[in-house]
Amino acid sequence: MNRSRLAAVLATFCLLAPLAQAGPEEDRAAFLATFARKLPGVAVDDYVYGSLLDNADARSHYEDIMAFPPFLPDVERGRDLWEKPFRNGGTYADCLPDSGRMIAGKYPQYDPVEDRVITFEMLLNRCRAAAGEPEYGYGDRATMGLLTAYARSLSDGMPMQIRVEGPGALAKYEAGRRLFFRRIGQMNFACATCHLHNAGGVMRMETISPAIGQAAHFPVFRGGETVYTLHMRYIRCMEQVRAQPFPAGSEAFNDLEYFHSYLSNGLPLQASVYRR
Amino acid sequence: MMCMATFRIPCALLLLALSAPATVAAEDLPGREIAHAQEKGNCLACHRMPTDPGAVTAATLGPVLKNVRERFPDRAALRAQIWDASAKNRDTIMPLYGRHRILTEAEIDLVTDYIHGL
């Protein structure tokens, strides 16, 4: 190999090396760097406020609503679902680690035995299945929607701590990442088009939230009344770009949630928040 | 001609109706509704149109659309921008209204006329 060839190969290697070692933490750092530019003066801790992050009026309106949330009766119905014993006498609290308190921030998790991503909602359904109860539909607001509105609130304040370790976990994370960056639908948007490249921009009347912080504050009650789990919100955004949405609870969305939740690592979880 | 005594009033109405398009303000152009409607052009998701007071939006994602005729003296160039924004900017976020058949050719013509007058 002559010298210039060698130099070229070395140069290529040096250029590719950072790509080769790019992983979840590098992704998060890259998102943070982009948001530092797009959202100057906004503290990372405030990203959880989503589209309210840069609007003082909207934030104080939000705080007022959160003092007496109109959806409190819905969360209480969720608590009833949580407390009602299964026919075998067991409860979710019996079934879950730490009685289901301060655990939601560890989900989604990669399960190496099943080689798939397990979301917090799947964990609840696993408890139901183990007790011989029918599973709830992941798109069902009246059951899974309200149950998680309460069950996740038992982890309020817990920092998100998603782990991606080992090649199996990384493959699922990468699958979620690919979906996040893939342009889809007639409008040809990717999640990244809006929630990375145009975060902080205004679409008609709404500020677009940054992807970091989103997964930490779910479910939300839109208009103060309609519960949206994270997957229901994914569906809404996909419909908006006129793409065929994946079903709530699908593997594609579980992987997306895994990637998406990792981005929020370190931010405190809060369940059942108001959104416009 | 036809405008005899008994037809005078209907004829007058007909003439009025026929002359109407000449006096239509930009806001009454049929392309306006198509441009504004969320399930059609939804241009207000990204563009402000400050010369049309009825175009209510706080959008920041695309350039403000005003003095469009100065920017696009050639109507065909404006139509091309709406038909396929990726021709000028490969990574554009603007939907490709013609190429992706989001609007029909006829709708794109109407939208072009409306936008040209902003």
Short mmCIF file of C-alpha atoms in Angstrom, two decimals:
data_model
loop_
_atom_site.label_atom_id
_atom_site.label_comp_id
_atom_site.label_asym_id
_atom_site.label_seq_id
_atom_site.Cartn_x
_atom_site.Cartn_y
_atom_site.Cartn_z
CA MET A 1 0.00 0.00 0.00
CA ASN A 2 1.50 3.35 -0.98
CA ARG A 3 1.61 6.26 1.39
CA SER A 4 -1.28 8.27 -0.01
CA ARG A 5 -3.48 5.17 -0.03
CA LEU A 6 -2.58 4.55 3.59
CA ALA A 7 -3.31 8.16 4.46
CA ALA A 8 -6.70 7.89 2.78
CA VAL A 9 -7.55 4.71 4.66
CA LEU A 10 -6.48 6.25 7.95
CA ALA A 11 -8.48 9.37 7.24
CA THR A 12 -11.57 7.30 6.48
CA PHE A 13 -11.07 5.32 9.65
CA CYS A 14 -10.72 8.45 11.74
CA LEU A 15 -13.90 9.87 10.21
CA LEU A 16 -15.86 6.69 10.81
CA ALA A 17 -14.53 5.97 14.28
CA PRO A 18 -16.88 8.37 16.09
CA LEU A 19 -19.82 6.84 14.22
CA ALA A 20 -18.77 3.34 15.13
CA GLN A 21 -18.79 4.09 18.84
CA ALA A 22 -21.96 6.17 18.76
CA GLY A 23 -24.47 4.73 21.21
CA PRO A 24 -27.41 5.78 23.33
CA GLU A 25 -25.44 8.21 25.46
CA GLU A 26 -23.95 9.89 22.38
CA ASP A 27 -27.45 10.16 20.91
CA ARG A 28 -28.72 11.84 24.04
CA ALA A 29 -25.79 14.24 24.05
CA ALA A 30 -26.46 15.11 20.41
CA PHE A 31 -30.14 15.81 21.14
CA LEU A 32 -29.16 17.95 24.13
CA ALA A 33 -26.72 19.93 22.00
CA THR A 34 -29.39 20.55 19.36
CA PHE A 35 -31.92 21.69 21.96
CA ALA A 36 -29.37 23.97 23.61
CA ARG A 37 -29.26 25.79 20.23
CA LYS A 38 -32.99 25.61 19.44
CA LEU A 39 -34.21 26.45 22.94
CA PRO A 40 -31.70 29.00 24.22
CA GLY A 41 -32.26 29.96 27.82
CA VAL A 42 -34.55 27.01 28.55
CA ALA A 43 -33.29 24.77 31.37
CA VAL A 44 -33.14 21.06 30.53
CA ASP A 45 -35.32 20.41 33.61
CA ASP A 46 -38.06 22.46 31.94
CA TYR A 47 -38.19 20.27 28.83
CA VAL A 48 -40.81 18.16 30.62
CA TYR A 49 -43.25 21.05 30.19
CA GLY A 50 -43.32 20.27 26.49
CA SER A 51 -45.09 22.87 24.42
CA LEU A 52 -45.44 25.12 27.48
CA LEU A 53 -41.71 25.34 28.07
CA ASP A 54 -41.18 28.85 26.71
CA ASN A 55 -44.49 30.48 27.52
CA ALA A 56 -44.92 31.98 30.98
CA ASP A 57 -48.67 32.58 30.57
CA ALA A 58 -49.37 29.05 29.42
CA ARG A 59 -47.21 27.72 32.26
CA SER A 60 -49.12 29.59 34.94
CA HIS A 61 -52.40 28.44 33.37
CA TYR A 62 -50.97 24.92 33.56
CA GLU A 63 -50.04 25.29 37.23
CA ASP A 64 -53.57 26.55 37.99
CA ILE A 65 -55.12 23.55 36.29
CA MET A 66 -52.72 21.12 37.96
CA ALA A 67 -53.74 22.51 41.39
CA PHE A 68 -57.28 21.18 40.77
CA PRO A 69 -57.09 18.90 37.77
CA PRO A 70 -60.48 18.40 36.11
CA PHE A 71 -59.40 14.83 35.38
CA LEU A 72 -58.98 13.91 39.06
CA PRO A 73 -62.15 11.75 38.99
CA ASP A 74 -60.60 9.82 36.08
CA VAL A 75 -57.40 9.20 38.02
CA GLU A 76 -59.57 8.02 40.93
CA ARG A 77 -61.32 5.58 38.64
CA GLY A 78 -57.82 4.42 37.73
CA ARG A 79 -57.10 3.90 41.42
CA ASP A 80 -60.26 1.81 41.74
CA LEU A 81 -59.01 -0.36 38.88
CA TRP A 82 -55.63 -0.61 40.62
CA GLU A 83 -57.05 -1.55 44.01
CA LYS A 84 -59.77 -3.97 42.92
CA PRO A 85 -58.45 -7.47 43.67
CA PHE A 86 -58.21 -10.02 40.87
CA ARG A 87 -60.59 -12.97 41.11
CA ASN A 88 -57.80 -14.98 42.71
CA GLY A 89 -57.53 -12.34 45.45
CA GLY A 90 -54.20 -10.90 44.31
CA THR A 91 -53.53 -7.27 43.40
CA TYR A 92 -51.15 -5.34 41.18
CA ALA A 93 -49.25 -4.29 44.30
CA ASP A 94 -48.73 -7.98 45.23
CA CYS A 95 -47.60 -8.80 41.74
CA LEU A 96 -45.18 -5.93 41.03
CA PRO A 97 -41.69 -5.30 42.44
CA ASP A 98 -41.71 -2.78 45.32
CA SER A 99 -45.51 -2.96 45.31
CA GLY A 100 -45.43 -0.97 42.08
CA ARG A 101 -44.02 2.16 43.75
CA MET A 102 -41.12 4.09 42.22
CA ILE A 103 -40.58 1.56 39.45
CA ALA A 104 -42.14 3.10 36.32
CA GLY A 105 -38.98 5.10 35.55
CA LYS A 106 -37.13 1.82 34.90
CA TYR A 107 -39.45 0.96 32.02
CA PRO A 108 -39.36 0.12 29.18
CA GLN A 109 -36.83 -2.61 29.89
CA TYR A 110 -35.23 -5.12 27.59
CA ASP A 111 -36.11 -8.72 28.48
CA PRO A 112 -33.28 -10.97 27.25
CA VAL A 113 -35.29 -14.16 27.72
CA GLU A 114 -38.12 -13.05 25.48
CA ASP A 115 -35.80 -10.86 23.39
CA ARG A 116 -38.24 -7.98 23.46
CA VAL A 117 -38.96 -4.68 25.11
CA ILE A 118 -41.29 -4.74 28.11
CA THR A 119 -43.19 -1.53 28.81
CA PHE A 120 -44.75 -0.62 32.13
CA GLU A 121 -48.19 -1.25 30.59
CA MET A 122 -47.09 -4.76 29.56
CA LEU A 123 -45.99 -5.35 33.14
CA LEU A 124 -49.51 -4.54 34.33
CA ASN A 125 -50.99 -6.91 31.76
CA ARG A 126 -48.53 -9.61 32.83
CA CYS A 127 -49.95 -9.33 36.35
CA ARG A 128 -53.44 -9.70 34.93
CA ALA A 129 -52.49 -12.70 32.82
CA ALA A 130 -50.71 -14.39 35.76
CA ALA A 131 -53.90 -14.00 37.79
CA GLY A 132 -56.02 -15.48 35.00
CA GLU A 133 -57.58 -12.11 34.13
CA PRO A 134 -58.07 -10.98 30.53
CA GLU A 135 -55.47 -8.46 29.40
CA TYR A 136 -56.45 -4.86 28.78
CA GLY A 137 -56.18 -3.43 25.28
CA TYR A 138 -53.26 -1.01 24.98
CA GLY A 139 -55.44 1.43 23.08
CA ASP A 140 -58.32 1.27 25.58
CA ARG A 141 -58.71 4.58 27.42
CA ALA A 142 -61.29 3.37 29.95
CA THR A 143 -59.13 0.51 31.24
CA MET A 144 -55.41 0.68 30.41
CA GLY A 145 -55.55 4.47 29.98
CA LEU A 146 -57.01 5.16 33.42
CA LEU A 147 -55.14 2.33 35.15
CA THR A 148 -51.79 3.78 34.06
CA ALA A 149 -52.95 7.31 34.89
CA TYR A 150 -52.97 6.11 38.50
CA ALA A 151 -50.31 3.38 38.48
CA ARG A 152 -47.64 5.60 36.96
CA SER A 153 -48.40 8.34 39.47
CA LEU A 154 -47.03 6.00 42.17
CA SER A 155 -43.63 6.76 40.63
CA ASP A 156 -44.04 10.55 40.51
CA GLY A 157 -40.70 12.24 41.07
CA MET A 158 -38.62 9.21 40.20
CA PRO A 159 -35.92 10.04 37.67
CA MET A 160 -36.17 8.16 34.39
CA GLN A 161 -33.45 5.51 34.32
CA ILE A 162 -33.70 3.45 31.16
CA ARG A 163 -30.86 1.00 30.59
CA VAL A 164 -29.64 -0.21 27.24
CA GLU A 165 -27.04 -2.91 27.87
CA GLY A 166 -25.90 -5.70 25.61
CA PRO A 167 -26.42 -6.34 21.91
CA GLY A 168 -30.04 -7.52 22.26
CA ALA A 169 -31.09 -4.35 24.06
CA LEU A 170 -29.12 -2.20 21.64
CA ALA A 171 -30.85 -3.80 18.65
CA LYS A 172 -34.28 -2.82 20.04
CA TYR A 173 -33.07 0.66 20.88
CA GLU A 174 -31.73 1.01 17.33
CA ALA A 175 -35.06 -0.17 15.89
CA GLY A 176 -36.83 2.54 17.87
CA ARG A 177 -34.26 5.08 16.81
CA ARG A 178 -34.74 4.19 13.14
CA LEU A 179 -38.49 4.72 13.41
CA PHE A 180 -37.90 8.09 15.08
CA PHE A 181 -35.77 9.26 12.17
CA ARG A 182 -37.72 7.64 9.31
CA ARG A 183 -39.79 9.97 7.14
CA ILE A 184 -43.30 8.59 6.93
CA GLY A 185 -46.73 9.37 5.59
CA GLN A 186 -48.00 11.54 2.80
CA MET A 187 -46.53 14.59 4.54
CA ASN A 188 -43.11 12.98 4.61
CA PHE A 189 -42.24 13.84 8.21
CA ALA A 190 -40.19 11.95 10.73
CA CYS A 191 -40.67 12.34 14.47
CA ALA A 192 -37.23 13.96 14.30
CA THR A 193 -38.42 16.56 11.79
CA CYS A 194 -40.66 18.06 14.43
CA HIS A 195 -39.36 17.01 17.84
CA LEU A 196 -35.65 17.35 17.07
CA HIS A 197 -35.09 19.74 14.15
CA ASN A 198 -38.08 22.00 14.78
CA ALA A 199 -38.40 21.78 18.56
CA GLY A 200 -39.37 25.17 19.92
CA GLY A 201 -40.84 26.17 16.55
CA VAL A 202 -44.50 27.05 16.32
CA MET A 203 -46.83 24.93 14.25
CA ARG A 204 -50.00 26.96 13.73
CA MET A 205 -50.64 27.91 17.38
CA GLU A 206 -48.60 25.24 19.18
CA THR A 207 -44.98 25.22 20.24
CA ILE A 208 -43.41 21.90 19.29
CA SER A 209 -41.96 20.11 22.29
CA PRO A 210 -38.43 18.67 22.34
CA ALA A 211 -38.17 14.86 22.33
CA ILE A 212 -36.28 14.99 25.63
CA GLY A 213 -38.78 15.20 28.47
CA GLN A 214 -41.80 13.92 26.55
CA ALA A 215 -41.77 10.35 27.81
CA ALA A 216 -41.29 11.46 31.43
CA HIS A 217 -44.73 13.09 31.62
CA PHE A 218 -47.28 10.53 30.59
CA PRO A 219 -50.12 9.82 30.39
CA VAL A 220 -51.50 13.27 29.63
CA PHE A 221 -55.08 14.48 29.69
CA ARG A 222 -55.62 16.50 26.56
CA GLY A 223 -58.09 19.31 26.95
CA GLY A 224 -58.08 18.26 30.61
CA GLU A 225 -60.39 15.37 29.83
CA THR A 226 -59.14 12.79 27.33
CA VAL A 227 -56.41 10.47 28.53
CA TYR A 228 -53.54 9.75 26.14
CA THR A 229 -50.96 7.12 26.86
CA LEU A 230 -47.65 7.60 25.07
CA HIS A 231 -48.68 5.16 22.33
CA MET A 232 -52.00 6.95 21.82
CA ARG A 233 -50.05 10.18 21.34
CA TYR A 234 -47.72 8.46 18.83
CA ILE A 235 -50.82 7.46 16.90
CA ARG A 236 -52.13 11.03 16.96
CA CYS A 237 -48.85 12.39 15.56
CA MET A 238 -48.70 9.72 12.87
CA GLU A 239 -52.28 10.50 11.84
CA GLN A 240 -51.36 14.16 11.61
CA VAL A 241 -48.68 13.44 9.05
CA ARG A 242 -51.14 11.14 7.26
CA ALA A 243 -49.16 8.00 7.96
CA GLN A 244 -50.73 4.64 8.77
CA PRO A 245 -50.16 4.43 12.54
CA PHE A 246 -48.92 1.29 14.27
CA PRO A 247 -51.33 -0.09 16.86
CA ALA A 248 -50.93 0.85 20.52
CA GLY A 249 -48.88 -1.87 22.19
CA SER A 250 -47.21 -2.94 18.93
CA GLU A 251 -43.59 -4.02 18.88
CA ALA A 252 -42.72 -1.01 16.70
CA PHE A 253 -44.12 1.37 19.33
CA ASN A 254 -42.53 -0.55 22.21
CA ASP A 255 -39.12 -0.16 20.56
CA LEU A 256 -39.84 3.50 19.82
CA GLU A 257 -40.82 4.04 23.45
CA TYR A 258 -37.56 2.40 24.55
CA PHE A 259 -35.45 4.81 22.49
CA HIS A 260 -37.72 7.76 23.28
CA SER A 261 -37.72 7.10 27.05
CA TYR A 262 -33.94 6.74 27.16
CA LEU A 263 -33.71 10.33 25.91
CA SER A 264 -35.48 11.49 29.09
CA ASN A 265 -33.07 9.75 31.47
CA GLY A 266 -32.50 11.75 34.63
CA LEU A 267 -35.70 13.77 34.31
CA PRO A 268 -38.36 13.20 36.96
CA LEU A 269 -41.39 11.19 36.03
CA GLN A 270 -44.82 12.70 36.49
CA ALA A 271 -48.03 10.96 35.56
CA SER A 272 -51.36 12.45 34.58
CA VAL A 273 -50.60 15.97 33.51
CA TYR A 274 -52.72 18.51 31.69
CA ARG A 275 -52.11 19.23 28.01
CA ARG A 276 -54.00 21.53 25.69
CA MET B 1 -82.17 41.20 -26.77
CA MET B 2 -83.55 38.94 -24.05
CA CYS B 3 -83.79 41.77 -21.56
CA MET B 4 -87.39 42.69 -22.13
CA ALA B 5 -89.62 44.14 -19.46
CA THR B 6 -90.47 40.83 -17.74
CA PHE B 7 -86.86 39.68 -17.67
CA ARG B 8 -85.39 42.94 -16.53
CA ILE B 9 -84.85 41.98 -12.91
CA PRO B 10 -83.46 38.45 -13.49
CA CYS B 11 -81.19 39.84 -16.16
CA ALA B 12 -79.90 42.51 -13.86
CA LEU B 13 -79.13 39.82 -11.26
CA LEU B 14 -77.41 37.72 -13.89
CA LEU B 15 -75.24 40.62 -14.98
CA LEU B 16 -74.37 41.33 -11.36
CA ALA B 17 -73.40 37.70 -10.82
CA LEU B 18 -71.29 37.63 -13.96
CA SER B 19 -69.47 40.81 -13.06
CA ALA B 20 -68.81 39.66 -9.50
CA PRO B 21 -65.49 37.81 -10.02
CA ALA B 22 -63.83 40.98 -11.27
CA THR B 23 -64.34 42.63 -7.91
CA VAL B 24 -63.46 39.69 -5.58
CA ALA B 25 -60.95 40.49 -2.89
CA ALA B 26 -57.99 38.11 -2.39
CA GLU B 27 -59.73 36.77 0.71
CA ASP B 28 -62.61 35.50 -1.39
CA LEU B 29 -60.50 33.48 -3.82
CA PRO B 30 -61.41 29.79 -3.73
CA GLY B 31 -57.75 28.88 -3.20
CA ARG B 32 -57.81 30.58 0.17
CA GLU B 33 -60.04 27.97 1.77
CA ILE B 34 -57.87 25.18 0.33
CA ALA B 35 -54.68 26.84 1.59
CA HIS B 36 -56.05 27.41 5.09
CA ALA B 37 -58.00 24.19 5.72
CA GLN B 38 -56.18 21.76 7.98
CA GLU B 39 -57.27 18.74 5.96
CA LYS B 40 -56.17 20.41 2.68
CA GLY B 41 -53.12 22.69 2.29
CA ASN B 42 -52.73 23.48 5.98
CA CYS B 43 -50.19 26.14 4.94
CA LEU B 44 -50.91 28.05 8.17
CA ALA B 45 -49.26 25.25 10.12
CA CYS B 46 -45.95 26.70 8.93
CA HIS B 47 -46.52 30.09 7.25
CA ARG B 48 -47.84 33.42 8.42
CA MET B 49 -49.74 35.45 5.85
CA PRO B 50 -49.84 38.92 7.41
CA THR B 51 -51.63 40.62 4.51
CA ASP B 52 -54.65 38.35 5.00
CA PRO B 53 -56.15 39.33 8.36
CA GLY B 54 -58.19 36.13 8.46
CA ALA B 55 -55.09 33.93 8.34
CA VAL B 56 -54.79 33.25 12.06
CA THR B 57 -51.55 31.53 12.99
CA ALA B 58 -48.40 32.00 15.04
CA ALA B 59 -46.37 29.65 12.84
CA THR B 60 -42.59 29.97 12.64
CA LEU B 61 -41.60 26.88 10.65
CA GLY B 62 -41.64 28.44 7.16
CA PRO B 63 -40.92 31.92 5.78
CA VAL B 64 -43.57 34.61 6.11
CA LEU B 65 -45.61 34.77 2.91
CA LYS B 66 -45.99 38.39 1.83
CA ASN B 67 -44.98 40.38 -1.25
CA VAL B 68 -45.06 37.02 -2.92
CA ARG B 69 -45.36 38.51 -6.41
CA GLU B 70 -42.02 40.27 -5.88
CA ARG B 71 -40.34 37.05 -4.76
CA PHE B 72 -42.03 35.07 -7.54
CA PRO B 73 -42.72 37.34 -10.53
CA ASP B 74 -43.18 34.13 -12.50
CA ARG B 75 -46.35 32.34 -11.38
CA ALA B 76 -44.97 29.04 -12.69
CA ALA B 77 -42.04 29.22 -10.27
CA LEU B 78 -44.44 29.73 -7.36
CA ARG B 79 -46.54 26.80 -8.53
CA ALA B 80 -43.41 24.67 -8.76
CA GLN B 81 -42.47 25.56 -5.17
CA ILE B 82 -45.87 24.37 -3.99
CA TRP B 83 -45.91 21.33 -6.28
CA ASP B 84 -42.51 20.00 -5.15
CA ALA B 85 -40.56 22.00 -2.56
CA SER B 86 -37.85 19.33 -2.57
CA ALA B 87 -36.72 20.41 -6.06
CA LYS B 88 -35.15 23.49 -4.48
CA ASN B 89 -34.32 22.04 -1.08
CA ARG B 90 -33.81 18.30 -0.95
CA ASP B 91 -34.33 18.20 2.83
CA THR B 92 -37.32 20.52 2.92
CA ILE B 93 -39.96 19.97 5.57
CA MET B 94 -42.60 21.53 3.32
CA PRO B 95 -44.99 18.82 2.11
CA LEU B 96 -44.73 17.99 -1.59
CA TYR B 97 -48.29 18.94 -2.46
CA GLY B 98 -48.19 17.91 -6.11
CA ARG B 99 -45.60 15.17 -6.14
CA HIS B 100 -47.20 13.39 -3.20
CA ARG B 101 -50.72 14.13 -4.46
CA ILE B 102 -51.74 15.93 -1.30
CA LEU B 103 -53.66 18.41 -3.45
CA THR B 104 -55.03 17.93 -6.96
CA GLU B 105 -53.55 19.86 -9.89
CA ALA B 106 -56.66 22.06 -9.97
CA GLU B 107 -56.38 22.77 -6.24
CA ILE B 108 -52.72 23.69 -6.63
CA ASP B 109 -53.67 26.19 -9.34
CA LEU B 110 -56.22 27.81 -7.04
CA VAL B 111 -53.79 27.90 -4.11
CA THR B 112 -51.11 29.42 -6.36
CA ASP B 113 -53.46 32.22 -7.39
CA TYR B 114 -54.31 32.99 -3.78
CA ILE B 115 -50.69 32.89 -2.55
CA HIS B 116 -49.51 35.00 -5.50
CA GLY B 117 -51.79 37.80 -4.37
CA LEU B 118 -50.51 37.90 -0.77
#
